[in-house]
Coordinates of C-alpha atoms in Angstrom, one line a residue:
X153 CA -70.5 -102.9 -53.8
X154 CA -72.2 -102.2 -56.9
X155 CA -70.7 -99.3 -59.2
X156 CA -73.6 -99.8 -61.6
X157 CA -75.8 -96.5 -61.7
X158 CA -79.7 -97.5 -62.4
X159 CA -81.6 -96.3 -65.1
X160 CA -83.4 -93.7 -62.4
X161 CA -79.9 -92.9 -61.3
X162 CA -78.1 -91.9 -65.1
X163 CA -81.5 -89.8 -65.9
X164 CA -81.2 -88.0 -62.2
X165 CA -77.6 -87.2 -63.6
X166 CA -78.9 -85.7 -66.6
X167 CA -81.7 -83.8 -65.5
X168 CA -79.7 -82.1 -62.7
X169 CA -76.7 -81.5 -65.5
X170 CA -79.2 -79.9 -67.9
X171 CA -80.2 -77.5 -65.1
X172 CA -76.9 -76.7 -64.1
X173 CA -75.9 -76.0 -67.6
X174 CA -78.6 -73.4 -68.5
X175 CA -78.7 -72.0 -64.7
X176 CA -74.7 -71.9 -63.8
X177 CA -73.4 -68.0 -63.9
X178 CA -71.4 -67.2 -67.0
X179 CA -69.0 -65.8 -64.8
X180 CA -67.6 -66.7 -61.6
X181 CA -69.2 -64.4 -58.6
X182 CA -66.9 -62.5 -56.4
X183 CA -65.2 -64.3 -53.8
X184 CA -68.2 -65.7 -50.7
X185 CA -65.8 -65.0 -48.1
X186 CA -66.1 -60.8 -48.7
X187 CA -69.8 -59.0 -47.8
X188 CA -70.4 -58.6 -51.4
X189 CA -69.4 -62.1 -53.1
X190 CA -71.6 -63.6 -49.8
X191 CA -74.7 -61.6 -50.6
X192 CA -74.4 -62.9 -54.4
X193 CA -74.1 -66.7 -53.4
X194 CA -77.1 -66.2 -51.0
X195 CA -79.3 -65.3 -53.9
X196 CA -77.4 -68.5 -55.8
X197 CA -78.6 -70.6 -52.6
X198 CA -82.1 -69.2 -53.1
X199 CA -81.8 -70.1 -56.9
X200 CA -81.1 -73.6 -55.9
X201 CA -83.8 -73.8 -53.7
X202 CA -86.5 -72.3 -56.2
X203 CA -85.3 -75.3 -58.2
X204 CA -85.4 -77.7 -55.3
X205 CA -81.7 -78.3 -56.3
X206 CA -80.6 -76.6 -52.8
X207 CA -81.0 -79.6 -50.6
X208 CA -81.4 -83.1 -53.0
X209 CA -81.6 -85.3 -50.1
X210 CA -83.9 -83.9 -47.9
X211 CA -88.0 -83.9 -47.5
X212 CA -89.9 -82.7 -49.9
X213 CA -91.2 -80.3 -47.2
X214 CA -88.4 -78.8 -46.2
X215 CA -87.2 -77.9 -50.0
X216 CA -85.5 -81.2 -50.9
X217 CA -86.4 -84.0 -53.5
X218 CA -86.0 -87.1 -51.8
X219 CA -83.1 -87.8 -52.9
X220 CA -81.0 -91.1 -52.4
X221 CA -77.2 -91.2 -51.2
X222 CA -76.2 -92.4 -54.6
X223 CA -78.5 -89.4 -56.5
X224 CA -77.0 -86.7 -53.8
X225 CA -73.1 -87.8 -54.7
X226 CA -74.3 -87.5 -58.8
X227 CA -75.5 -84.6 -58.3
X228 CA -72.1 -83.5 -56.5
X229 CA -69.8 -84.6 -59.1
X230 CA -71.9 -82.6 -61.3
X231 CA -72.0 -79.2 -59.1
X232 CA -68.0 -79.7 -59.3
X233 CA -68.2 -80.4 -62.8
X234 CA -70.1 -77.6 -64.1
X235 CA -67.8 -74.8 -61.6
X236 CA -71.3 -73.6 -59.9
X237 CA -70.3 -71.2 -56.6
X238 CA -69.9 -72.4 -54.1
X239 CA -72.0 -73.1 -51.3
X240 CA -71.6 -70.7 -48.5
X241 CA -74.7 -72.4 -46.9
X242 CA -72.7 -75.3 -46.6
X243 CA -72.1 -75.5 -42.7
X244 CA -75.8 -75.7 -42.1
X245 CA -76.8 -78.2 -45.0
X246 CA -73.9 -80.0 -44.4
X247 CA -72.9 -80.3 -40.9
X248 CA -75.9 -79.0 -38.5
X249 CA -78.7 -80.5 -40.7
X250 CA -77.8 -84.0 -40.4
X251 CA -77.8 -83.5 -36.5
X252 CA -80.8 -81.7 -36.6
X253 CA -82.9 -84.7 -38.9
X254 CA -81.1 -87.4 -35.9
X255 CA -81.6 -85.1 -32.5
X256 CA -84.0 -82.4 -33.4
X257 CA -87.3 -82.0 -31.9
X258 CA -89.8 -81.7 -34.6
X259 CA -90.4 -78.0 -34.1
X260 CA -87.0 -77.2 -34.2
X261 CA -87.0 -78.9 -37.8
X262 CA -89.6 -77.2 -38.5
X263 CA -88.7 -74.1 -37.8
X264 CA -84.9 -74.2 -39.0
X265 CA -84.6 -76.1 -41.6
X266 CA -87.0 -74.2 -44.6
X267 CA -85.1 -71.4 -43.9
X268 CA -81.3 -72.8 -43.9
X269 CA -82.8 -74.5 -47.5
X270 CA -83.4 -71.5 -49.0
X271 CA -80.5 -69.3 -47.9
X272 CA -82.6 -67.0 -45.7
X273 CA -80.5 -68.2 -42.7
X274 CA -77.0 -68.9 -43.0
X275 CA -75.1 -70.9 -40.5
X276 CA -71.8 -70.9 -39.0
X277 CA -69.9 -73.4 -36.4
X278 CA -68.7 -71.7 -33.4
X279 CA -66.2 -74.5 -32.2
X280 CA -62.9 -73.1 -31.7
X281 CA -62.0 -70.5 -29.2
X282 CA -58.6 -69.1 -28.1
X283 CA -57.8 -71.8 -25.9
X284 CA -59.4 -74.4 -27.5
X285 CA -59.6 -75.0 -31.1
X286 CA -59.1 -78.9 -31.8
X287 CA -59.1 -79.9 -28.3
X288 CA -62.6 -79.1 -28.4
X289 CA -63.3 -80.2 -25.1
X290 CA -61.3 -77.8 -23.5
X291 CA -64.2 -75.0 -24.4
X292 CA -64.4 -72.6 -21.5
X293 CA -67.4 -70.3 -22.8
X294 CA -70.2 -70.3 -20.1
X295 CA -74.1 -71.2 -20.8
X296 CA -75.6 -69.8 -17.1
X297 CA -79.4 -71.1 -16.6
X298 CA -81.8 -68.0 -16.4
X299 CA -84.9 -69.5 -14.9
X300 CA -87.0 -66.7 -15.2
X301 CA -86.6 -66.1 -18.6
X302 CA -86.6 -69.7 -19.7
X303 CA -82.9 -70.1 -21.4
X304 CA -79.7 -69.6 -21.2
X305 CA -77.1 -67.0 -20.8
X306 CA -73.7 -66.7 -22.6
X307 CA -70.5 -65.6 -21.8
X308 CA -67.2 -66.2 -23.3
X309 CA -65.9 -66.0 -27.3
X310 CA -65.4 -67.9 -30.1
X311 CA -63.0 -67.2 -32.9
X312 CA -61.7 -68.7 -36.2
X313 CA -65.9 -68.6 -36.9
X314 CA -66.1 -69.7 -40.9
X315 CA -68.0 -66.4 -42.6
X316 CA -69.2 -65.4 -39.1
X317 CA -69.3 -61.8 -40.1
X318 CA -71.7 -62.7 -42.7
X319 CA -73.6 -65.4 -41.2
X320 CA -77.3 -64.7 -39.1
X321 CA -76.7 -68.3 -36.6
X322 CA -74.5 -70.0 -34.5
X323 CA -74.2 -73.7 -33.6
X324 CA -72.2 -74.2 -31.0
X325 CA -70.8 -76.2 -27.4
X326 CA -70.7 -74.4 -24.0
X327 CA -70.3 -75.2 -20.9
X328 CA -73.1 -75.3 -18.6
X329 CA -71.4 -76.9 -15.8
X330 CA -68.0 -75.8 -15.0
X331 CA -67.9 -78.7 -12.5
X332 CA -68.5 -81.7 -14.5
X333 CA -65.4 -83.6 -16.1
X334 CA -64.4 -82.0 -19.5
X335 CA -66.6 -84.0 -21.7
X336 CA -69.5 -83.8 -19.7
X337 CA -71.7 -81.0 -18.4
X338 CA -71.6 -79.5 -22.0
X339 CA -74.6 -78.2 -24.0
X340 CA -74.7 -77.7 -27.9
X341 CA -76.9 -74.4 -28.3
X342 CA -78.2 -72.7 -31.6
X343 CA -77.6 -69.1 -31.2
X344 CA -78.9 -65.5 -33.1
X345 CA -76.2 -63.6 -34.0
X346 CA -77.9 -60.7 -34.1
X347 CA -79.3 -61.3 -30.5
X348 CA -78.2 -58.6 -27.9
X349 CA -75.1 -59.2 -25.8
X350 CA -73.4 -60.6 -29.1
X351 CA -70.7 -59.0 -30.9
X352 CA -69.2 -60.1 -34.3
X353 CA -65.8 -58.8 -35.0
X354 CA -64.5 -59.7 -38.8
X355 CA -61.0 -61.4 -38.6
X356 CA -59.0 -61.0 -42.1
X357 CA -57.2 -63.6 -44.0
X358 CA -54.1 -63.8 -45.6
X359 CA -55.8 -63.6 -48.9
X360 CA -57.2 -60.1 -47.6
X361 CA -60.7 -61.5 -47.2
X362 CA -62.5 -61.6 -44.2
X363 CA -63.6 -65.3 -44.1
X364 CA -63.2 -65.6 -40.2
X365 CA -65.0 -63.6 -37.5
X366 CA -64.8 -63.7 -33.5
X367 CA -67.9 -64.0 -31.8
X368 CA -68.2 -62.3 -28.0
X369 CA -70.9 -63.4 -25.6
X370 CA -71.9 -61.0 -23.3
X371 CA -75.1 -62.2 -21.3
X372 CA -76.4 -63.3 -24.7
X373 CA -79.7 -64.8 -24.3
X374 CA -80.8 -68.6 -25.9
X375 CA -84.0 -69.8 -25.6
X376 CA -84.9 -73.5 -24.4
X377 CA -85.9 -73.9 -28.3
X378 CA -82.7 -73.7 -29.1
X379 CA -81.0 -76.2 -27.0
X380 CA -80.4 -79.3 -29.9
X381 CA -80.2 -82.1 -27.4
X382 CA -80.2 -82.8 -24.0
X383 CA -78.4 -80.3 -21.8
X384 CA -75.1 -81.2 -20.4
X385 CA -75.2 -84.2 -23.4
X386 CA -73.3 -81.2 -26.0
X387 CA -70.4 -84.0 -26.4
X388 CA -72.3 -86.7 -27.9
X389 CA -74.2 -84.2 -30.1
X390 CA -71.3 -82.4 -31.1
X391 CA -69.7 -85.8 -32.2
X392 CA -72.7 -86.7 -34.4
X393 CA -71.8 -83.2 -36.3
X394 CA -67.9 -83.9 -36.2
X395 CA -68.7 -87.5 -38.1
X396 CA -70.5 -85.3 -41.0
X397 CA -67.7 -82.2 -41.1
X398 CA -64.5 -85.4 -41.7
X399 CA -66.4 -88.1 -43.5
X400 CA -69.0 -87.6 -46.2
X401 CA -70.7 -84.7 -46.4
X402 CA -68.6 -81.9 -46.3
X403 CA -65.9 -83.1 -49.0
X404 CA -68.0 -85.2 -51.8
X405 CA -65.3 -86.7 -54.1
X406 CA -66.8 -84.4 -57.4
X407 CA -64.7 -81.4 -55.6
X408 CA -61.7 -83.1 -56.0
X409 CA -62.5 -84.9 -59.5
X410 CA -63.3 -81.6 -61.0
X411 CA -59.7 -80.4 -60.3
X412 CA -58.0 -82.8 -61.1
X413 CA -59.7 -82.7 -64.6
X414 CA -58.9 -79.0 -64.7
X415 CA -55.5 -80.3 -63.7
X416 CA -55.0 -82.4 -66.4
X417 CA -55.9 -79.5 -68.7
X418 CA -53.5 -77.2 -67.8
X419 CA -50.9 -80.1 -67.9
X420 CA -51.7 -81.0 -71.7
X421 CA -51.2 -76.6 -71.8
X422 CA -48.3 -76.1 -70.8
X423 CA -46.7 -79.4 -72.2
X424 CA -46.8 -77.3 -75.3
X425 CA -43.6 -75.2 -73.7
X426 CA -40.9 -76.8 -74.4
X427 CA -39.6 -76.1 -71.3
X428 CA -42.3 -78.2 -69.3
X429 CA -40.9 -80.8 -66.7
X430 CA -41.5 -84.0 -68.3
X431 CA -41.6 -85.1 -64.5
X432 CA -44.6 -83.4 -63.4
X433 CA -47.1 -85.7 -65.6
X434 CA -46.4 -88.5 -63.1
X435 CA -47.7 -86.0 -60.2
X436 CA -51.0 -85.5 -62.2
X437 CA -51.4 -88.6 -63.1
X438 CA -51.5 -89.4 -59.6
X439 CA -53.4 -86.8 -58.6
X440 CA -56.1 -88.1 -60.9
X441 CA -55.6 -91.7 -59.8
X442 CA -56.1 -90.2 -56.3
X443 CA -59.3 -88.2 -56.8
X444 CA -60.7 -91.8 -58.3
X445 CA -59.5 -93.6 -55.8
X446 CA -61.6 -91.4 -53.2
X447 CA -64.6 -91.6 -55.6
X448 CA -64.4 -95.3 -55.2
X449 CA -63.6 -95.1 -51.4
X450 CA -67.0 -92.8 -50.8
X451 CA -68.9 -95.3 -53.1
X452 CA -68.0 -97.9 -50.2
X453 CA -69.2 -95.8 -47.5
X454 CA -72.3 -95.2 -48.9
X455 CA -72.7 -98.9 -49.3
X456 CA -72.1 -98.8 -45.9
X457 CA -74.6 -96.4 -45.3
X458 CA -77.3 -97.6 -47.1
X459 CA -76.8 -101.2 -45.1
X460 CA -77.2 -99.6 -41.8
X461 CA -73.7 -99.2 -40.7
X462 CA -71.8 -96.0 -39.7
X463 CA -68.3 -95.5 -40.2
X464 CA -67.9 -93.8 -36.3
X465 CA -64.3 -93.2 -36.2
X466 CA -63.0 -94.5 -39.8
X467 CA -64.4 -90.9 -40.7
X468 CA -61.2 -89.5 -39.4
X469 CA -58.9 -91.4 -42.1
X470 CA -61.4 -90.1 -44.8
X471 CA -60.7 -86.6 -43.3
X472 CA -57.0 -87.1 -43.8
X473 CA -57.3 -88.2 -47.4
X474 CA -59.1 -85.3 -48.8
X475 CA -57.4 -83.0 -46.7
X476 CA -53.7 -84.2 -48.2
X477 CA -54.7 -84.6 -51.5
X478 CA -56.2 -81.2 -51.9
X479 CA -52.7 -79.3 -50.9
X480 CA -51.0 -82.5 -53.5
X481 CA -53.3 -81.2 -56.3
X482 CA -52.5 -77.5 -56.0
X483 CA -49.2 -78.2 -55.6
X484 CA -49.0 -79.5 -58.4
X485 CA -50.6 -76.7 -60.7
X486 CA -48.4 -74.2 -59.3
X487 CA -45.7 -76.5 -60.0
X488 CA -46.9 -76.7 -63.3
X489 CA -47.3 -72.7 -64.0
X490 CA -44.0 -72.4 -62.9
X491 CA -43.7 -68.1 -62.1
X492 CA -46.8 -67.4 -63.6
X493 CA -48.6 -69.2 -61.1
X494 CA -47.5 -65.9 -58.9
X495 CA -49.4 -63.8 -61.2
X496 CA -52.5 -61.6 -59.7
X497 CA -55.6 -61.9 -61.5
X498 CA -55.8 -63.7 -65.3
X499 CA -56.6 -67.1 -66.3
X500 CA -54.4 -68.9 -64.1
X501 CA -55.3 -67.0 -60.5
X502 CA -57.9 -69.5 -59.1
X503 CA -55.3 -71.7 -58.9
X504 CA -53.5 -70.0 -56.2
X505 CA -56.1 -68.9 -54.7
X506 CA -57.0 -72.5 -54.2
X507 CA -53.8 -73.7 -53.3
X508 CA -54.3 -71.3 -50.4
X509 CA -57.4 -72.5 -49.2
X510 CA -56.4 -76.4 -49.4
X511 CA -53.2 -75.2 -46.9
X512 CA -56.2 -74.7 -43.9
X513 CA -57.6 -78.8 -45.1
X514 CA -55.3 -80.5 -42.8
X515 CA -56.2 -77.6 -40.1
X516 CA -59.8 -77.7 -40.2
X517 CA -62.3 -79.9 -39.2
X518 CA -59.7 -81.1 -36.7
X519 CA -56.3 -81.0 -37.1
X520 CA -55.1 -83.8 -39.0
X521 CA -52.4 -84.6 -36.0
X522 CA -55.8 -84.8 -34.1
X523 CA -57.0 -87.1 -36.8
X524 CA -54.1 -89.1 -36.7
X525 CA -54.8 -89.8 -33.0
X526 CA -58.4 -91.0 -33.5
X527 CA -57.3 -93.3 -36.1
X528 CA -54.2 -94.9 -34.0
X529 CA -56.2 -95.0 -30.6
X530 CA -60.1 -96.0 -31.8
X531 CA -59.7 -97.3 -35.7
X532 CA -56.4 -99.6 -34.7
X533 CA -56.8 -99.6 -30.8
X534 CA -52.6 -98.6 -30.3
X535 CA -52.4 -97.4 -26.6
X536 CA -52.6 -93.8 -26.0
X537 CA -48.5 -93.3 -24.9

């Protein structure tokens, strides 16, 4: 593994640091899980995008700049590093796209991607559903062939949809048919969320924001176009999108770098009160050590990567990692702030409201129980009981 960046490589860093630090809002946009705060990162997204800083590693044609693995994780550590918003197009960049580039007809690349670039189309996953959220196999929502229209018909819900109230598209598994064992006769559809026969109902956090919607299908109507793969092949598909949502793309190591720098400047703050716990150093020191030590880890993968091998399963243990160490690092501020880390609003408030959203990590993106499985069973090949 060589941690040697090129010459190309350290003057990709410093033009896309550069444009980040004349381009970057002054101050921090509302939150991108409320209507209003979503509408400002869209027009972020289509700032990127003017820039072709929206999508590094993707064809020129579709908005991106050709960009190697090694260039797209520099210029993630320094998106962390400069606090830019963040990237509510991140489920379609991130996790459909990759699928899309491997399974995708041409005109459905065509079509989709320009527009999930830019921002014009936002995406959102539509995996769990009442009964099945990380037993995802145990979907129950009905895709019924309609011959004379050319498509497919949908009936059933989804819930816990990631900014589904604001999103325009769904990816998505259904069953189309109810017959087959539970990993087969699945189809992964692309879905209009403003289509007739859908309904989007806003589901509010804890935090008060509504960052979760359910989706109702009602004899909503998808197109053949829109069928990414071969029907009643959903599984496969879906697991090509799973391996991007736990292993590289969807948690770059500059996330968790960038906190733990801000971590280690609020330690060096408040060890100025006397009253500091003398302790709690050790806890940032390994939550830097720990943020590193995934840098170094993702460095391997891409290695990896750029050899020709996947990681297949081994994406679950990376899942676990970032998952743990975010709710570790947060922790650890709070710990840190003591009772003003309680406070509403004021310096110190991101860091609760991140500790909050690093408690759904080890929930998302499969449970890490779930993740726990898939390493015992297909990583280390332990029996199932």
């Amino acid at each position: 593994m060589d941690l040697t960046f090129s010459p190309a490589e350290t003057a990709f860093r410093a033009e896309c640091r550069d444009w980040l630090e004349a381009h970057v809002p002054r101050t921090a946009l509302p939150s991108g899980d409320t209507p209003e705060g979503f509408a400002l990162h869209r027009e972020w997204e289509r700032t990127l995008f003017d820039a072709r800083w929206a999508v590094v590693s993707w064809p020129r044609e579709y908005g991106g700049r050709e960009a190697s693995l090694w260039e797209w994780l520099i210029f993630e550590e320094e998106y962390a590093r400069a606090g830019a918003p963040q990237r509510v197009t991140q489920n379609g960049i991130f996790l459909l796209a990759p699928t899309l580039f491997e399974l995708g007809t041409q005109e459905q690349q065509d079509r989709i991607l320009p527009k999930m670039a830019s921002g014009e189309e936002a995406w959102c996953q539509g995996w769990s559903e009442p009964n099945a959220g990380s037993d995802l196999a145990g979907i129950s929502s009905r895709a019924i062939r309609d011959d004379a229209a050319g498509g497919w018909r949908l009936r059933g819900q989804k819930t816990w949809t990631t900014r589904g109230a604001f999103c325009d598209r769904l990816f998505g598994l259904f069953r189309t048919d109810p017959d087959a064992p539970r990993h087969d006769g699945l189809t992964y559809l692309l879905v209009d969320l403003r289509a007739d026969g859908v309904t989007v109902r806003p589901v509010e956090r804890l935090d008060g924001d509504d960052g979760f919607a359910e989706v109702f299908f009602d004899d909503a109507f998808v197109p053949d176009a829109d069928v990414l793969g071969e029907v009643g092949r959903g599984w496969s598909v879906a697991m090509a999108t799973t391996g991007s949502e736990r292993g590289l793309t969807l948690r770059a190591p500059g996330r968790f770098m960038a906190a733990a720098d801000r971590l280690i400047d609020l330690a060096r703050r408040v060890a100025e009160d006397a009253d500091a716990d003398p302790q709690l150093q050790d806890r940032v020191t390994r939550a830097w050590m720990d943020a590193q030590a995934y840098r170094w880890q993702t460095f391997w993968t891409v290695t990896r990567l750029v050899a020709g091998e996947r990681p297949g399963a081994e994406s679950s243990l990376v899942k676990l990692f970032w998952s743990e160490l975010d709710v570790r690092l947060h922790e650890t501020a709070l710990a840190l702030l003591g009772p003003h880390a309680e406070l509403v609003g004021g310096e110190f408030a991101a860091w609760m409201k991140g500790y909050e959203f690093s408690l759904s990590g080890p929930i998302y993106a499969g449970t890490n129980e779930i993740q726990r499985n898939v390493v015992a069973e297909r990583v280390l090949g332990l029996p199932r009981k």
